[in-house]
JSON list of C-alpha atoms and ligand atoms in Angstrom, two decimals:
[
{"chain": "A", "resi": 1, "resn": "UNK", "atom": "CA", "xyz": [7.36, -3.99, -9.00]},
{"chain": "A", "resi": 2, "resn": "UNK", "atom": "CA", "xyz": [5.98, -7.21, -7.16]},
{"chain": "A", "resi": 3, "resn": "UNK", "atom": "CA", "xyz": [2.92, -6.94, -5.27]},
{"chain": "A", "resi": 4, "resn": "UNK", "atom": "CA", "xyz": [1.49, -8.61, -2.32]},
{"chain": "A", "resi": 5, "resn": "UNK", "atom": "CA", "xyz": [-2.19, -9.70, -1.54]},
{"chain": "A", "resi": 6, "resn": "UNK", "atom": "CA", "xyz": [-2.85, -10.51, 1.88]},
{"chain": "A", "resi": 7, "resn": "UNK", "atom": "CA", "xyz": [-4.68, -13.92, 1.05]},
{"chain": "A", "resi": 8, "resn": "UNK", "atom": "CA", "xyz": [-5.90, -15.03, 4.66]},
{"chain": "A", "resi": 9, "resn": "UNK", "atom": "CA", "xyz": [-9.65, -14.74, 3.88]},
{"chain": "A", "resi": 10, "resn": "UNK", "atom": "CA", "xyz": [-11.95, -12.50, 1.20]},
{"chain": "A", "resi": 11, "resn": "UNK", "atom": "CA", "xyz": [-11.54, -11.41, -2.54]},
{"chain": "A", "resi": 12, "resn": "UNK", "atom": "CA", "xyz": [-8.22, -12.22, -3.26]},
{"chain": "A", "resi": 13, "resn": "UNK", "atom": "CA", "xyz": [-8.23, -13.80, -6.73]},
{"chain": "A", "resi": 14, "resn": "UNK", "atom": "CA", "xyz": [-10.49, -11.21, -8.51]},
{"chain": "A", "resi": 15, "resn": "UNK", "atom": "CA", "xyz": [-7.12, -8.71, -8.22]},
{"chain": "A", "resi": 16, "resn": "UNK", "atom": "CA", "xyz": [-5.27, -11.01, -10.45]},
{"chain": "A", "resi": 17, "resn": "UNK", "atom": "CA", "xyz": [-6.69, -9.86, -13.91]},
{"chain": "A", "resi": 18, "resn": "UNK", "atom": "CA", "xyz": [-6.21, -6.29, -12.69]},
{"chain": "A", "resi": 19, "resn": "UNK", "atom": "CA", "xyz": [-2.73, -6.76, -11.80]},
{"chain": "A", "resi": 20, "resn": "UNK", "atom": "CA", "xyz": [-2.04, -8.78, -14.94]},
{"chain": "A", "resi": 21, "resn": "UNK", "atom": "CA", "xyz": [-3.54, -6.07, -17.04]},
{"chain": "A", "resi": 22, "resn": "UNK", "atom": "CA", "xyz": [-1.01, -3.70, -15.49]},
{"chain": "A", "resi": 23, "resn": "UNK", "atom": "CA", "xyz": [1.70, -6.02, -16.32]},
{"chain": "A", "resi": 24, "resn": "UNK", "atom": "CA", "xyz": [3.27, -6.17, -12.47]},
{"chain": "A", "resi": 25, "resn": "UNK", "atom": "CA", "xyz": [4.15, -9.95, -10.89]},
{"chain": "A", "resi": 26, "resn": "UNK", "atom": "CA", "xyz": [2.27, -10.51, -7.58]},
{"chain": "A", "resi": 27, "resn": "UNK", "atom": "CA", "xyz": [2.13, -13.20, -4.89]},
{"chain": "A", "resi": 28, "resn": "UNK", "atom": "CA", "xyz": [-0.46, -13.95, -2.17]},
{"chain": "A", "resi": 29, "resn": "UNK", "atom": "CA", "xyz": [0.56, -13.09, 1.30]},
{"chain": "A", "resi": 30, "resn": "UNK", "atom": "CA", "xyz": [-0.08, -16.08, 4.15]},
{"chain": "A", "resi": 31, "resn": "UNK", "atom": "CA", "xyz": [2.83, -15.52, 6.29]},
{"chain": "A", "resi": 32, "resn": "UNK", "atom": "CA", "xyz": [5.56, -13.14, 7.46]},
{"chain": "A", "resi": 33, "resn": "UNK", "atom": "CA", "xyz": [7.94, -14.39, 5.16]},
{"chain": "A", "resi": 34, "resn": "UNK", "atom": "CA", "xyz": [5.80, -13.36, 2.02]},
{"chain": "A", "resi": 35, "resn": "UNK", "atom": "CA", "xyz": [6.07, -9.62, 3.16]},
{"chain": "A", "resi": 36, "resn": "UNK", "atom": "CA", "xyz": [9.94, -9.35, 2.57]},
{"chain": "A", "resi": 37, "resn": "UNK", "atom": "CA", "xyz": [9.98, -9.17, -1.05]},
{"chain": "A", "resi": 38, "resn": "UNK", "atom": "CA", "xyz": [6.92, -7.02, -1.87]},
{"chain": "A", "resi": 39, "resn": "UNK", "atom": "CA", "xyz": [6.89, -3.31, -2.86]},
{"chain": "A", "resi": 40, "resn": "UNK", "atom": "CA", "xyz": [3.16, -2.85, -1.73]},
{"chain": "A", "resi": 41, "resn": "UNK", "atom": "CA", "xyz": [0.18, -4.67, 0.04]},
{"chain": "A", "resi": 42, "resn": "UNK", "atom": "CA", "xyz": [-2.97, -5.21, -1.00]},
{"chain": "A", "resi": 43, "resn": "UNK", "atom": "CA", "xyz": [-5.51, -6.01, 1.74]},
{"chain": "A", "resi": 44, "resn": "UNK", "atom": "CA", "xyz": [-8.73, -7.28, 0.27]},
{"chain": "A", "resi": 45, "resn": "UNK", "atom": "CA", "xyz": [-12.23, -7.11, 1.06]},
{"chain": "A", "resi": 46, "resn": "UNK", "atom": "CA", "xyz": [-13.91, -9.60, 2.92]},
{"chain": "A", "resi": 47, "resn": "UNK", "atom": "CA", "xyz": [-14.73, -10.03, 6.91]},
{"chain": "A", "resi": 48, "resn": "UNK", "atom": "CA", "xyz": [-12.26, -7.95, 9.01]},
{"chain": "A", "resi": 49, "resn": "UNK", "atom": "CA", "xyz": [-12.88, -9.73, 12.19]},
{"chain": "A", "resi": 50, "resn": "UNK", "atom": "CA", "xyz": [-12.15, -13.15, 10.61]},
{"chain": "A", "resi": 51, "resn": "UNK", "atom": "CA", "xyz": [-8.74, -11.62, 8.89]},
{"chain": "A", "resi": 52, "resn": "UNK", "atom": "CA", "xyz": [-7.73, -10.38, 12.59]},
{"chain": "A", "resi": 53, "resn": "UNK", "atom": "CA", "xyz": [-8.32, -13.67, 13.96]},
{"chain": "A", "resi": 54, "resn": "UNK", "atom": "CA", "xyz": [-6.28, -15.27, 11.28]},
{"chain": "A", "resi": 55, "resn": "UNK", "atom": "CA", "xyz": [-3.51, -12.72, 11.53]},
{"chain": "A", "resi": 56, "resn": "UNK", "atom": "CA", "xyz": [-3.04, -13.75, 15.06]},
{"chain": "A", "resi": 57, "resn": "UNK", "atom": "CA", "xyz": [-2.88, -17.35, 14.31]},
{"chain": "A", "resi": 58, "resn": "UNK", "atom": "CA", "xyz": [-0.42, -16.98, 11.55]},
{"chain": "A", "resi": 59, "resn": "UNK", "atom": "CA", "xyz": [1.48, -14.61, 14.07]},
{"chain": "A", "resi": 60, "resn": "UNK", "atom": "CA", "xyz": [1.55, -11.48, 11.35]},
{"chain": "A", "resi": 61, "resn": "UNK", "atom": "CA", "xyz": [0.79, -8.80, 13.52]},
{"chain": "A", "resi": 62, "resn": "UNK", "atom": "CA", "xyz": [4.00, -7.22, 14.45]},
{"chain": "A", "resi": 63, "resn": "UNK", "atom": "CA", "xyz": [5.29, -7.57, 10.84]},
{"chain": "A", "resi": 64, "resn": "UNK", "atom": "CA", "xyz": [2.16, -6.26, 9.44]},
{"chain": "A", "resi": 65, "resn": "UNK", "atom": "CA", "xyz": [2.52, -3.23, 11.72]},
{"chain": "A", "resi": 66, "resn": "UNK", "atom": "CA", "xyz": [6.14, -2.77, 10.50]},
{"chain": "A", "resi": 67, "resn": "UNK", "atom": "CA", "xyz": [5.32, -3.07, 6.90]},
{"chain": "A", "resi": 68, "resn": "UNK", "atom": "CA", "xyz": [3.04, -0.36, 7.29]},
{"chain": "A", "resi": 69, "resn": "UNK", "atom": "CA", "xyz": [5.51, 1.90, 8.65]},
{"chain": "A", "resi": 70, "resn": "UNK", "atom": "CA", "xyz": [7.24, 2.34, 5.49]},
{"chain": "A", "resi": 71, "resn": "UNK", "atom": "CA", "xyz": [5.62, 0.50, 2.50]},
{"chain": "A", "resi": 72, "resn": "UNK", "atom": "CA", "xyz": [2.79, 1.19, 0.42]},
{"chain": "A", "resi": 73, "resn": "UNK", "atom": "CA", "xyz": [-0.40, -0.28, 1.23]},
{"chain": "A", "resi": 74, "resn": "UNK", "atom": "CA", "xyz": [-4.09, -0.52, 0.03]},
{"chain": "A", "resi": 75, "resn": "UNK", "atom": "CA", "xyz": [-7.12, -1.54, 1.94]},
{"chain": "A", "resi": 76, "resn": "UNK", "atom": "CA", "xyz": [-10.37, -2.48, 0.59]},
{"chain": "A", "resi": 77, "resn": "UNK", "atom": "CA", "xyz": [-13.26, -2.47, 2.05]},
{"chain": "A", "resi": 78, "resn": "UNK", "atom": "CA", "xyz": [-12.44, -5.14, 5.11]},
{"chain": "A", "resi": 79, "resn": "UNK", "atom": "CA", "xyz": [-8.83, -4.13, 4.65]},
{"chain": "A", "resi": 80, "resn": "UNK", "atom": "CA", "xyz": [-9.77, -0.28, 5.02]},
{"chain": "A", "resi": 81, "resn": "UNK", "atom": "CA", "xyz": [-11.11, -1.47, 8.50]},
{"chain": "A", "resi": 82, "resn": "UNK", "atom": "CA", "xyz": [-7.81, -3.12, 9.16]},
{"chain": "A", "resi": 83, "resn": "UNK", "atom": "CA", "xyz": [-5.80, -0.02, 8.16]},
{"chain": "A", "resi": 84, "resn": "UNK", "atom": "CA", "xyz": [-8.09, 2.36, 9.73]},
{"chain": "A", "resi": 85, "resn": "UNK", "atom": "CA", "xyz": [-6.93, 4.50, 13.23]},
{"chain": "A", "resi": 86, "resn": "UNK", "atom": "CA", "xyz": [-10.32, 3.90, 14.64]},
{"chain": "A", "resi": 87, "resn": "UNK", "atom": "CA", "xyz": [-12.99, 1.38, 14.09]},
{"chain": "A", "resi": 88, "resn": "UNK", "atom": "CA", "xyz": [-16.68, 1.21, 15.47]},
{"chain": "A", "resi": 89, "resn": "UNK", "atom": "CA", "xyz": [-19.63, -0.73, 15.27]},
{"chain": "A", "resi": 90, "resn": "UNK", "atom": "CA", "xyz": [-18.61, -2.79, 16.79]},
{"chain": "A", "resi": 91, "resn": "UNK", "atom": "CA", "xyz": [-14.79, -1.60, 17.92]},
{"chain": "A", "resi": 92, "resn": "UNK", "atom": "CA", "xyz": [-12.08, -3.75, 17.15]},
{"chain": "A", "resi": 93, "resn": "UNK", "atom": "CA", "xyz": [-8.13, -3.76, 16.77]},
{"chain": "A", "resi": 94, "resn": "UNK", "atom": "CA", "xyz": [-6.66, -2.00, 13.55]},
{"chain": "A", "resi": 95, "resn": "UNK", "atom": "CA", "xyz": [-3.33, -0.95, 12.33]},
{"chain": "A", "resi": 96, "resn": "UNK", "atom": "CA", "xyz": [-3.79, 2.69, 12.49]},
{"chain": "A", "resi": 97, "resn": "UNK", "atom": "CA", "xyz": [-1.94, 3.03, 8.84]},
{"chain": "A", "resi": 98, "resn": "UNK", "atom": "CA", "xyz": [-4.34, 5.76, 7.66]},
{"chain": "A", "resi": 99, "resn": "UNK", "atom": "CA", "xyz": [-6.04, 8.52, 9.78]},
{"chain": "A", "resi": 100, "resn": "UNK", "atom": "CA", "xyz": [-9.34, 7.77, 9.14]},
{"chain": "A", "resi": 101, "resn": "UNK", "atom": "CA", "xyz": [-12.13, 6.41, 11.71]},
{"chain": "A", "resi": 102, "resn": "UNK", "atom": "CA", "xyz": [-14.72, 4.09, 10.16]},
{"chain": "A", "resi": 103, "resn": "UNK", "atom": "CA", "xyz": [-18.14, 2.68, 11.12]},
{"chain": "A", "resi": 104, "resn": "UNK", "atom": "CA", "xyz": [-18.49, -1.00, 10.10]},
{"chain": "A", "resi": 105, "resn": "UNK", "atom": "CA", "xyz": [-21.27, -1.81, 7.91]},
{"chain": "A", "resi": 106, "resn": "UNK", "atom": "CA", "xyz": [-22.22, 1.63, 7.89]},
{"chain": "A", "resi": 107, "resn": "UNK", "atom": "CA", "xyz": [-24.12, 1.54, 4.86]},
{"chain": "A", "resi": 108, "resn": "UNK", "atom": "CA", "xyz": [-26.48, -1.05, 6.49]},
{"chain": "A", "resi": 109, "resn": "UNK", "atom": "CA", "xyz": [-26.62, -4.91, 5.87]},
{"chain": "A", "resi": 110, "resn": "UNK", "atom": "CA", "xyz": [-26.21, -7.11, 3.21]},
{"chain": "A", "resi": 111, "resn": "UNK", "atom": "CA", "xyz": [-29.17, -6.28, 1.68]},
{"chain": "A", "resi": 112, "resn": "UNK", "atom": "CA", "xyz": [-27.91, -2.50, 1.26]},
{"chain": "A", "resi": 113, "resn": "UNK", "atom": "CA", "xyz": [-25.16, -3.65, -0.92]},
{"chain": "A", "resi": 114, "resn": "UNK", "atom": "CA", "xyz": [-25.14, -1.65, -4.13]},
{"chain": "A", "resi": 115, "resn": "UNK", "atom": "CA", "xyz": [-23.18, -0.01, -7.13]},
{"chain": "A", "resi": 116, "resn": "UNK", "atom": "CA", "xyz": [-21.86, 3.11, -7.63]},
{"chain": "A", "resi": 117, "resn": "UNK", "atom": "CA", "xyz": [-19.89, 5.05, -10.58]},
{"chain": "A", "resi": 118, "resn": "UNK", "atom": "CA", "xyz": [-16.55, 6.52, -9.79]},
{"chain": "A", "resi": 119, "resn": "UNK", "atom": "CA", "xyz": [-15.56, 8.51, -12.83]},
{"chain": "A", "resi": 120, "resn": "UNK", "atom": "CA", "xyz": [-17.71, 6.36, -14.93]},
{"chain": "A", "resi": 121, "resn": "UNK", "atom": "CA", "xyz": [-16.03, 2.97, -13.63]},
{"chain": "A", "resi": 122, "resn": "UNK", "atom": "CA", "xyz": [-18.63, 1.04, -11.79]},
{"chain": "A", "resi": 123, "resn": "UNK", "atom": "CA", "xyz": [-17.51, -0.54, -8.12]},
{"chain": "A", "resi": 124, "resn": "UNK", "atom": "CA", "xyz": [-19.63, -2.55, -5.56]},
{"chain": "A", "resi": 125, "resn": "UNK", "atom": "CA", "xyz": [-20.09, -1.64, -2.01]},
{"chain": "A", "resi": 126, "resn": "UNK", "atom": "CA", "xyz": [-20.66, -4.72, -0.07]},
{"chain": "A", "resi": 127, "resn": "UNK", "atom": "CA", "xyz": [-21.53, -4.49, 3.80]},
{"chain": "A", "resi": 128, "resn": "UNK", "atom": "CA", "xyz": [-19.16, -1.53, 3.17]},
{"chain": "A", "resi": 129, "resn": "UNK", "atom": "CA", "xyz": [-17.49, 0.58, 6.06]},
{"chain": "A", "resi": 130, "resn": "UNK", "atom": "CA", "xyz": [-18.70, 4.20, 6.18]},
{"chain": "A", "resi": 131, "resn": "UNK", "atom": "CA", "xyz": [-15.52, 6.63, 6.52]},
{"chain": "A", "resi": 132, "resn": "UNK", "atom": "CA", "xyz": [-16.79, 8.99, 8.94]},
{"chain": "A", "resi": 133, "resn": "UNK", "atom": "CA", "xyz": [-13.59, 11.01, 10.25]},
{"chain": "A", "resi": 134, "resn": "UNK", "atom": "CA", "xyz": [-10.64, 11.89, 8.26]},
{"chain": "A", "resi": 135, "resn": "UNK", "atom": "CA", "xyz": [-7.18, 13.30, 9.67]},
{"chain": "A", "resi": 136, "resn": "UNK", "atom": "CA", "xyz": [-5.86, 16.51, 8.07]},
{"chain": "A", "resi": 137, "resn": "UNK", "atom": "CA", "xyz": [-3.19, 14.64, 6.06]},
{"chain": "A", "resi": 138, "resn": "UNK", "atom": "CA", "xyz": [-5.86, 12.55, 4.52]},
{"chain": "A", "resi": 139, "resn": "UNK", "atom": "CA", "xyz": [-6.54, 13.56, 0.75]},
{"chain": "A", "resi": 140, "resn": "UNK", "atom": "CA", "xyz": [-10.37, 12.52, -0.42]},
{"chain": "A", "resi": 141, "resn": "UNK", "atom": "CA", "xyz": [-10.14, 11.13, -4.22]},
{"chain": "A", "resi": 142, "resn": "UNK", "atom": "CA", "xyz": [-14.18, 10.43, -4.32]},
{"chain": "A", "resi": 143, "resn": "UNK", "atom": "CA", "xyz": [-17.17, 10.91, -2.36]},
{"chain": "A", "resi": 144, "resn": "UNK", "atom": "CA", "xyz": [-20.37, 9.27, -2.41]},
{"chain": "A", "resi": 145, "resn": "UNK", "atom": "CA", "xyz": [-23.60, 10.41, -0.44]},
{"chain": "A", "resi": 146, "resn": "UNK", "atom": "CA", "xyz": [-21.69, 12.87, 1.72]},
{"chain": "A", "resi": 147, "resn": "UNK", "atom": "CA", "xyz": [-18.87, 10.33, 2.56]},
{"chain": "A", "resi": 148, "resn": "UNK", "atom": "CA", "xyz": [-15.34, 9.96, 1.55]},
{"chain": "A", "resi": 149, "resn": "UNK", "atom": "CA", "xyz": [-14.84, 6.67, -0.15]},
{"chain": "A", "resi": 150, "resn": "UNK", "atom": "CA", "xyz": [-11.45, 6.78, -1.75]},
{"chain": "A", "resi": 151, "resn": "UNK", "atom": "CA", "xyz": [-8.70, 8.19, 0.39]},
{"chain": "A", "resi": 152, "resn": "UNK", "atom": "CA", "xyz": [-4.83, 8.72, 0.44]},
{"chain": "A", "resi": 153, "resn": "UNK", "atom": "CA", "xyz": [-2.53, 9.69, 3.06]},
{"chain": "A", "resi": 154, "resn": "UNK", "atom": "CA", "xyz": [1.32, 9.38, 1.91]},
{"chain": "A", "resi": 155, "resn": "UNK", "atom": "CA", "xyz": [1.90, 5.93, 0.55]},
{"chain": "A", "resi": 156, "resn": "UNK", "atom": "CA", "xyz": [-1.24, 4.49, 2.02]},
{"chain": "A", "resi": 157, "resn": "UNK", "atom": "CA", "xyz": [-4.68, 4.19, 0.18]},
{"chain": "A", "resi": 158, "resn": "UNK", "atom": "CA", "xyz": [-8.16, 2.89, 1.28]},
{"chain": "A", "resi": 159, "resn": "UNK", "atom": "CA", "xyz": [-11.48, 2.42, -0.47]},
{"chain": "A", "resi": 160, "resn": "UNK", "atom": "CA", "xyz": [-14.63, 1.78, 1.04]},
{"chain": "A", "resi": 161, "resn": "UNK", "atom": "CA", "xyz": [-15.69, -0.17, -2.44]},
{"chain": "A", "resi": 162, "resn": "UNK", "atom": "CA", "xyz": [-14.63, -3.01, -4.30]},
{"chain": "A", "resi": 163, "resn": "UNK", "atom": "CA", "xyz": [-13.17, -2.03, -7.59]},
{"chain": "A", "resi": 164, "resn": "UNK", "atom": "CA", "xyz": [-11.84, -5.35, -8.35]},
{"chain": "A", "resi": 165, "resn": "UNK", "atom": "CA", "xyz": [-15.19, -7.01, -8.87]},
{"chain": "A", "resi": 166, "resn": "UNK", "atom": "CA", "xyz": [-15.86, -5.22, -12.05]},
{"chain": "A", "resi": 167, "resn": "UNK", "atom": "CA", "xyz": [-14.71, -7.14, -15.15]},
{"chain": "A", "resi": 168, "resn": "UNK", "atom": "CA", "xyz": [-12.80, -4.15, -16.84]},
{"chain": "A", "resi": 169, "resn": "UNK", "atom": "CA", "xyz": [-9.29, -4.23, -16.48]},
{"chain": "A", "resi": 170, "resn": "UNK", "atom": "CA", "xyz": [-7.18, -2.48, -15.02]},
{"chain": "A", "resi": 171, "resn": "UNK", "atom": "CA", "xyz": [-9.50, -0.51, -12.75]},
{"chain": "A", "resi": 172, "resn": "UNK", "atom": "CA", "xyz": [-8.34, 3.34, -12.02]},
{"chain": "A", "resi": 173, "resn": "UNK", "atom": "CA", "xyz": [-7.76, 2.19, -8.36]},
{"chain": "A", "resi": 174, "resn": "UNK", "atom": "CA", "xyz": [-5.28, -0.67, -9.20]},
{"chain": "A", "resi": 175, "resn": "UNK", "atom": "CA", "xyz": [-3.67, 1.94, -11.61]},
{"chain": "A", "resi": 176, "resn": "UNK", "atom": "CA", "xyz": [-3.43, 4.48, -8.82]},
{"chain": "A", "resi": 177, "resn": "UNK", "atom": "CA", "xyz": [-1.96, 2.14, -6.53]},
{"chain": "A", "resi": 178, "resn": "UNK", "atom": "CA", "xyz": [0.62, 1.21, -8.36]},
{"chain": "A", "resi": 179, "resn": "UNK", "atom": "CA", "xyz": [1.60, 4.77, -8.95]},
{"chain": "A", "resi": 180, "resn": "UNK", "atom": "CA", "xyz": [1.80, 5.20, -5.34]},
{"chain": "A", "resi": 181, "resn": "UNK", "atom": "CA", "xyz": [4.12, 1.95, -5.24]},
{"chain": "A", "resi": 182, "resn": "UNK", "atom": "CA", "xyz": [6.57, 3.26, -8.03]},
{"chain": "A", "resi": 183, "resn": "UNK", "atom": "CA", "xyz": [6.81, 6.52, -6.48]},
{"chain": "A", "resi": 184, "resn": "UNK", "atom": "CA", "xyz": [7.64, 4.78, -3.02]},
{"chain": "A", "resi": 185, "resn": "UNK", "atom": "CA", "xyz": [10.24, 2.63, -5.04]},
{"chain": "A", "resi": 186, "resn": "UNK", "atom": "CA", "xyz": [11.65, 5.61, -6.61]},
{"chain": "B", "resi": 1, "resn": "LIG", "atom": "N1", "xyz": [-18.46, -5.75, 6.84]},
{"chain": "B", "resi": 1, "resn": "LIG", "atom": "C1", "xyz": [-17.20, -6.32, 6.75]},
{"chain": "B", "resi": 1, "resn": "LIG", "atom": "C2", "xyz": [-16.10, -6.15, 7.85]},
{"chain": "B", "resi": 1, "resn": "LIG", "atom": "O1", "xyz": [-16.73, -5.30, 8.71]},
{"chain": "B", "resi": 1, "resn": "LIG", "atom": "C3", "xyz": [-16.46, -5.62, 5.42]},
{"chain": "B", "resi": 1, "resn": "LIG", "atom": "C4", "xyz": [-17.19, -6.21, 4.29]},
{"chain": "B", "resi": 1, "resn": "LIG", "atom": "C5", "xyz": [-16.38, -6.36, 2.76]},
{"chain": "B", "resi": 1, "resn": "LIG", "atom": "O2", "xyz": [-15.05, -6.25, 3.01]},
{"chain": "B", "resi": 1, "resn": "LIG", "atom": "N2", "xyz": [-16.93, -6.16, 1.71]},
{"chain": "B", "resi": 1, "resn": "LIG", "atom": "O3", "xyz": [-15.12, -6.52, 7.95]}
]
């Protein structure tokens, strides 16, 4: 298994020890060619509007849209926003890779960042989106204060929070994503 991490902006390197702990190789994705040899893509947390600008600058929009049609992908926070069907507060382009609607910064400002435990694994919410609508084919793997925070649809996964910042390797979310990638690889 070879994993790609979209590395245009945001929290990229914190994923490395999780992937190392799981014994998989990985590459930083910064161009269309980098998508060719990967079995699954992690879209990291960061600033989704900045990522969108850079996706345009590097002409990656249609290659990413094609990737999402068949390959496994996991969006984290800003990555979840990029993968959503619909984005508000404010509205912006999204790839419609997973059937959820998200409200950007829906938990409040930077000052409202917080930690939560998911099955005893601590994760960070940093200006996180609220997942406020979920399609019928989307499964909810975890909730927090009445909202889904970890969802799956087929070989797509999205988390409103950051698990990669927790220095306990590997996170259960990295483990789960690699299961989806393995299943897709057959
Ligand atoms: N608030 C950011 C956005 O809208 C996401 C924050 C994050 O990824 N931690 O893109």
